[in-house]
Amino acid sequence: MPSSLCQQQFLQVLDLSLNNISEIIPSYFNNLTAMADLESSEAKIEFSYNYFVDYDIGDNHFTTTTDGIFDDHLLVIWKGVEQEYGKTLGLLRVINLACNKLSGEIPREIASLHGLISLNLSRNMLKGSIIKEIGQLKALESFDLSTNNLSGVISESMSDLFFLSVLDLSNNNLSGKIPLSTQLQSFNATCYAGNPGLCGNPLNKCLGDESPKSPNNGGTEIITESDEELFEPLWFFTGTTVGFLVGFWGVFGSLLINRSWRDRYFRLMNKLGDWIRLTMALETVKLQQRLRLKD
């Protein structure tokens, strides 16, 4: 990879994918200052130019200068799909070095490109770990490190990539627990597949996440989170049953034991029944009178 790239301060899209570029990723990428700028540039990339027009009027020859504007367009592989950008080309800040023979570690200087929105280093021979400073790329939306020889844990700073919508860390030698964040847990398991030592949501639980039941120093059992989930419906139904029995026998048990209360209760029920029958009879009479008046 030529060192002259470090002089391209206005470069916003660098795509060298699908080649045979070897050796390491150079550390001078931090000189690509256009990718480090977080402020939005113009959406369009326009070029102004002049051209000359020659014409004759009679025996006289004239030359005029005319101004023109050219809107740049570019085909970019964005989130796995090749798309043409024109009106929004100026907003892209992309590095794509996928499918080469790059080796060595990921340079920490890449983390200084704060305006970068897509970084694809997949299908190379990179080793080492994911740089701890990766969380500084706050604008990153697409991140692909799949099919390399990366090892170590996933940096906790990746939890700060709030705009990340495409992630692929598959087929490496990563290990440890996947950091907890809204973004990292929103991806499916295929994004982390091929890393035997990796665990945590959305993959299998890590060994330390769930402790087995064992007696503690006081002789009681330690209840795990899964046990609590099992006991929740049991406590619900037990409490409902006990509440029903207490309420039922609290009313009817007292009637069975106390004769005076029982007599008062049945007299009350008889009066209530008489009142209901009387009310229904009155309503029936009123309805019959209304029907007669209509006739």
Coordinates of C-alpha atoms in Angstrom, one line a residue:
M1 CA 0.0 0.0 0.0
P2 CA 1.8 3.2 -1.2
S3 CA 2.9 5.8 1.4
S4 CA 1.6 8.5 -1.0
L5 CA -1.9 7.7 0.4
C6 CA -1.0 9.7 3.5
Q7 CA -1.0 12.9 1.3
Q8 CA -4.6 12.5 0.2
Q9 CA -6.1 14.8 2.9
F10 CA -9.4 15.2 1.0
L11 CA -10.0 11.5 0.4
Q12 CA -13.4 10.3 1.8
V13 CA -13.9 6.9 0.1
L14 CA -11.0 4.4 0.0
D15 CA -11.9 1.1 -1.7
L16 CA -9.0 -1.3 -2.4
S17 CA -11.0 -4.5 -1.9
L18 CA -10.7 -7.6 -4.1
N19 CA -7.0 -7.3 -4.7
N20 CA -3.7 -9.0 -3.6
I21 CA -2.4 -6.3 -1.4
S22 CA -0.1 -7.7 1.3
E23 CA 1.9 -6.8 4.4
I24 CA 0.4 -4.6 7.1
I25 CA -2.2 -1.8 7.2
P26 CA -0.1 1.4 7.4
S27 CA -0.4 3.6 10.5
Y28 CA -0.5 6.8 8.5
F29 CA -4.3 6.5 8.0
N30 CA -4.7 9.2 10.6
N31 CA -3.5 11.7 7.9
L32 CA -6.7 11.1 6.0
T33 CA -8.1 14.2 7.7
A34 CA -11.3 14.3 5.6
M35 CA -12.4 11.1 7.3
A36 CA -11.6 12.5 10.8
D37 CA -14.0 15.4 10.3
L38 CA -17.3 14.9 12.2
E39 CA -18.9 18.0 10.7
S40 CA -21.1 17.2 7.7
S41 CA -19.7 18.3 4.4
E42 CA -21.7 19.2 1.3
A43 CA -23.9 16.3 0.2
K44 CA -22.9 16.8 -3.5
I45 CA -19.4 16.8 -4.8
E46 CA -19.3 19.2 -7.7
F47 CA -16.5 20.2 -10.0
S48 CA -16.5 23.4 -12.0
Y49 CA -14.7 23.6 -15.3
N50 CA -14.2 25.9 -18.3
Y51 CA -14.3 25.1 -21.9
F52 CA -13.7 27.2 -25.0
V53 CA -16.0 27.7 -28.0
D54 CA -14.6 28.9 -31.3
Y55 CA -16.9 30.4 -34.0
D56 CA -16.7 32.6 -37.0
I57 CA -18.9 35.5 -38.0
G58 CA -18.0 36.5 -41.6
D59 CA -14.3 37.0 -41.8
N60 CA -13.9 37.4 -38.0
H61 CA -13.0 34.5 -35.7
F62 CA -14.1 34.5 -32.0
T63 CA -13.3 32.4 -29.0
T64 CA -15.5 32.5 -25.8
T65 CA -15.1 30.8 -22.5
T66 CA -18.1 28.9 -20.9
D67 CA -18.3 27.7 -17.3
G68 CA -19.7 24.2 -16.5
I69 CA -20.5 22.2 -13.4
F70 CA -20.1 18.4 -13.1
D71 CA -21.7 16.3 -10.3
D72 CA -19.6 13.4 -9.3
H73 CA -21.1 9.9 -9.0
L74 CA -19.6 6.7 -7.5
L75 CA -20.5 3.1 -7.1
V76 CA -19.9 2.1 -3.4
I77 CA -20.5 -1.2 -1.7
W78 CA -22.5 0.0 1.3
K79 CA -23.8 -2.5 3.9
G80 CA -23.1 -5.4 1.5
V81 CA -25.0 -3.9 -1.5
E82 CA -23.4 -2.0 -4.4
Q83 CA -25.2 1.4 -4.7
E84 CA -24.6 4.5 -6.8
Y85 CA -24.2 7.7 -4.8
G86 CA -24.5 11.1 -6.3
K87 CA -26.5 13.6 -4.3
T88 CA -25.2 12.2 -1.0
L89 CA -21.7 11.2 -2.1
G90 CA -20.1 14.0 -0.1
L91 CA -21.5 12.5 3.2
L92 CA -19.7 9.1 2.7
R93 CA -16.6 8.3 4.6
V94 CA -15.6 4.7 3.8
I95 CA -12.6 2.4 4.1
N96 CA -12.9 -1.0 2.4
L97 CA -9.8 -3.2 2.3
A98 CA -11.7 -6.5 2.2
C99 CA -10.5 -9.6 0.3
N100 CA -6.8 -8.9 0.3
K101 CA -3.7 -10.5 2.0
L102 CA -3.2 -7.9 4.7
S103 CA -1.5 -9.2 7.9
G104 CA -0.4 -7.8 11.2
E105 CA -2.6 -5.9 13.6
I106 CA -5.3 -3.3 13.2
P107 CA -3.5 0.1 13.6
R108 CA -4.8 2.2 16.5
E109 CA -4.5 5.3 14.3
I110 CA -7.8 4.2 12.5
A111 CA -9.6 5.2 15.7
S112 CA -8.8 8.8 15.1
L113 CA -11.0 8.8 11.9
H114 CA -14.0 10.0 13.9
G115 CA -16.1 10.7 10.8
L116 CA -15.8 7.1 9.4
I117 CA -19.2 5.5 8.9
S118 CA -18.1 2.2 7.2
L119 CA -15.0 0.0 7.9
N120 CA -14.5 -3.3 6.2
L121 CA -11.3 -5.3 6.8
S122 CA -12.8 -8.7 6.3
R123 CA -11.2 -11.7 4.6
N124 CA -7.6 -10.9 5.3
M125 CA -5.0 -12.4 7.6
L126 CA -5.1 -9.9 10.4
K127 CA -4.1 -11.0 13.9
G128 CA -4.0 -9.4 17.3
S129 CA -7.1 -8.0 19.0
I130 CA -9.8 -5.5 18.2
I131 CA -8.3 -2.2 19.2
K132 CA -9.7 -0.8 22.5
E133 CA -10.1 2.6 21.0
I134 CA -12.7 1.4 18.4
G135 CA -15.5 3.0 20.5
Q136 CA -14.1 6.4 19.4
L137 CA -15.7 5.9 15.9
K138 CA -19.0 7.2 17.1
A139 CA -20.4 7.7 13.6
L140 CA -19.7 4.1 12.5
E141 CA -22.7 2.3 11.0
S142 CA -21.1 -0.7 9.3
F143 CA -18.2 -2.7 10.8
D144 CA -16.9 -6.0 9.2
L145 CA -13.9 -7.9 10.6
S146 CA -15.0 -11.4 9.6
T147 CA -12.7 -14.2 8.4
N148 CA -9.4 -13.1 9.9
N149 CA -7.2 -14.4 12.7
L150 CA -8.2 -11.9 15.4
S151 CA -8.1 -13.1 19.0
G152 CA -8.8 -11.8 22.4
V153 CA -12.0 -10.3 23.8
I154 CA -14.4 -7.9 22.1
S155 CA -13.5 -4.4 23.3
E156 CA -16.0 -2.9 25.9
S157 CA -15.8 0.4 24.0
M158 CA -17.8 -1.2 21.2
S159 CA -20.8 -0.6 23.4
D160 CA -20.5 3.1 22.5
L161 CA -21.2 2.5 18.8
F162 CA -24.8 3.6 19.0
F163 CA -25.3 4.0 15.2
L164 CA -24.0 0.5 14.3
S165 CA -26.5 -1.3 12.1
V166 CA -24.2 -3.8 10.3
L167 CA -21.7 -6.0 12.2
D168 CA -19.8 -9.1 11.3
L169 CA -17.1 -10.6 13.6
S170 CA -17.6 -14.2 12.5
N171 CA -14.8 -16.7 11.8
N172 CA -12.1 -15.4 14.0
N173 CA -10.6 -16.6 17.3
L174 CA -12.3 -14.2 19.6
S175 CA -13.1 -15.2 23.1
G176 CA -14.8 -14.0 26.3
K177 CA -18.1 -12.5 26.9
I178 CA -19.9 -10.2 24.4
P179 CA -20.2 -6.8 26.0
L180 CA -23.7 -5.8 27.0
S181 CA -25.3 -3.0 24.9
T182 CA -28.5 -2.3 23.0
Q183 CA -26.6 -2.5 19.7
L184 CA -24.5 -5.5 20.2
Q185 CA -27.3 -7.7 21.5
S186 CA -29.6 -6.6 18.6
F187 CA -27.5 -8.7 16.1
N188 CA -28.2 -12.4 15.5
A189 CA -25.8 -15.2 16.4
T190 CA -24.4 -15.5 12.8
C191 CA -22.6 -12.2 13.3
Y192 CA -20.5 -13.8 16.1
A193 CA -20.3 -17.4 14.7
G194 CA -17.0 -19.2 14.2
N195 CA -15.5 -17.9 17.4
P196 CA -15.4 -21.0 19.7
G197 CA -14.4 -19.1 22.8
L198 CA -17.1 -16.4 22.5
C199 CA -20.1 -16.5 24.7
G200 CA -23.0 -14.3 26.0
N201 CA -26.2 -13.0 24.4
P202 CA -27.0 -13.8 21.5
L203 CA -24.7 -16.8 21.8
N204 CA -24.8 -19.4 24.6
K205 CA -24.5 -18.2 28.2
C206 CA -21.0 -17.9 29.7
L207 CA -20.0 -20.4 32.4
G208 CA -20.0 -17.8 35.1
D209 CA -23.4 -16.3 34.3
E210 CA -25.4 -19.0 36.1
S211 CA -24.2 -20.6 39.4
P212 CA -25.3 -24.1 40.3
K213 CA -27.3 -24.6 43.5
S214 CA -25.0 -25.4 46.4
P215 CA -25.3 -25.0 50.1
N216 CA -23.6 -21.9 51.5
N217 CA -22.0 -21.4 54.9
G218 CA -25.3 -21.3 56.7
G219 CA -26.5 -24.5 55.1
T220 CA -29.2 -22.9 52.9
E221 CA -29.3 -23.2 49.2
I222 CA -28.3 -20.5 46.7
I223 CA -31.3 -19.8 44.4
T224 CA -30.2 -19.0 40.8
E225 CA -32.1 -16.7 38.4
S226 CA -33.5 -19.7 36.6
D227 CA -34.9 -21.1 39.9
E228 CA -36.6 -17.8 40.6
E229 CA -38.3 -17.9 37.2
L230 CA -39.5 -21.4 38.0
F231 CA -40.9 -20.4 41.4
E232 CA -42.7 -17.3 40.2
P233 CA -45.8 -19.1 38.8
L234 CA -45.8 -21.5 41.7
W235 CA -46.0 -18.7 44.3
F236 CA -48.7 -17.0 42.2
F237 CA -51.0 -20.1 42.2
T238 CA -50.3 -20.9 45.8
G239 CA -51.2 -17.4 46.9
T240 CA -54.4 -17.4 44.8
T241 CA -55.5 -20.7 46.3
V242 CA -54.8 -19.7 49.9
G243 CA -56.5 -16.3 49.4
F244 CA -59.6 -18.1 48.0
L245 CA -59.8 -20.6 50.8
V246 CA -59.3 -17.9 53.5
G247 CA -62.0 -15.7 52.0
F248 CA -64.5 -18.6 51.4
W249 CA -64.1 -20.1 54.9
G250 CA -64.0 -16.6 56.5
V251 CA -67.6 -16.0 55.4
F252 CA -69.2 -19.4 55.2
G253 CA -67.3 -20.9 58.1
S254 CA -68.5 -18.2 60.5
L255 CA -72.1 -18.9 59.3
L256 CA -71.7 -22.6 60.1
I257 CA -70.3 -22.0 63.5
N258 CA -72.6 -19.1 64.7
R259 CA -76.3 -20.0 64.6
S260 CA -77.6 -16.4 65.1
W261 CA -75.5 -15.2 62.2
R262 CA -76.7 -18.0 60.0
D263 CA -80.4 -17.1 60.8
R264 CA -79.8 -13.5 60.0
Y265 CA -78.0 -14.4 56.8
F266 CA -80.9 -16.6 55.5
R267 CA -83.5 -14.0 56.5
L268 CA -81.5 -11.4 54.6
M269 CA -81.4 -13.7 51.6
N270 CA -85.2 -14.2 51.8
K271 CA -85.8 -10.5 51.9
L272 CA -83.5 -9.9 49.0
G273 CA -85.3 -12.6 47.0
D274 CA -88.7 -11.1 47.8
W275 CA -87.5 -7.7 46.8
I276 CA -86.2 -9.0 43.5
R277 CA -89.4 -10.8 42.8
L278 CA -91.5 -7.7 43.7
T279 CA -89.3 -5.5 41.5
M280 CA -89.7 -7.9 38.5
A281 CA -93.5 -8.0 39.0
L282 CA -93.8 -4.2 39.0
E283 CA -91.7 -3.9 35.9
T284 CA -93.9 -6.6 34.2
V285 CA -97.1 -4.6 35.1
K286 CA -95.6 -1.4 33.8
L287 CA -94.6 -3.1 30.5
Q288 CA -98.2 -4.5 30.1
Q289 CA -99.7 -1.1 30.6
R290 CA -97.4 0.5 28.0
L291 CA -98.4 -2.2 25.5
R292 CA -102.1 -1.6 26.2
L293 CA -101.7 2.2 25.6
K294 CA -100.0 1.5 22.3
D295 CA -102.9 -0.7 21.2

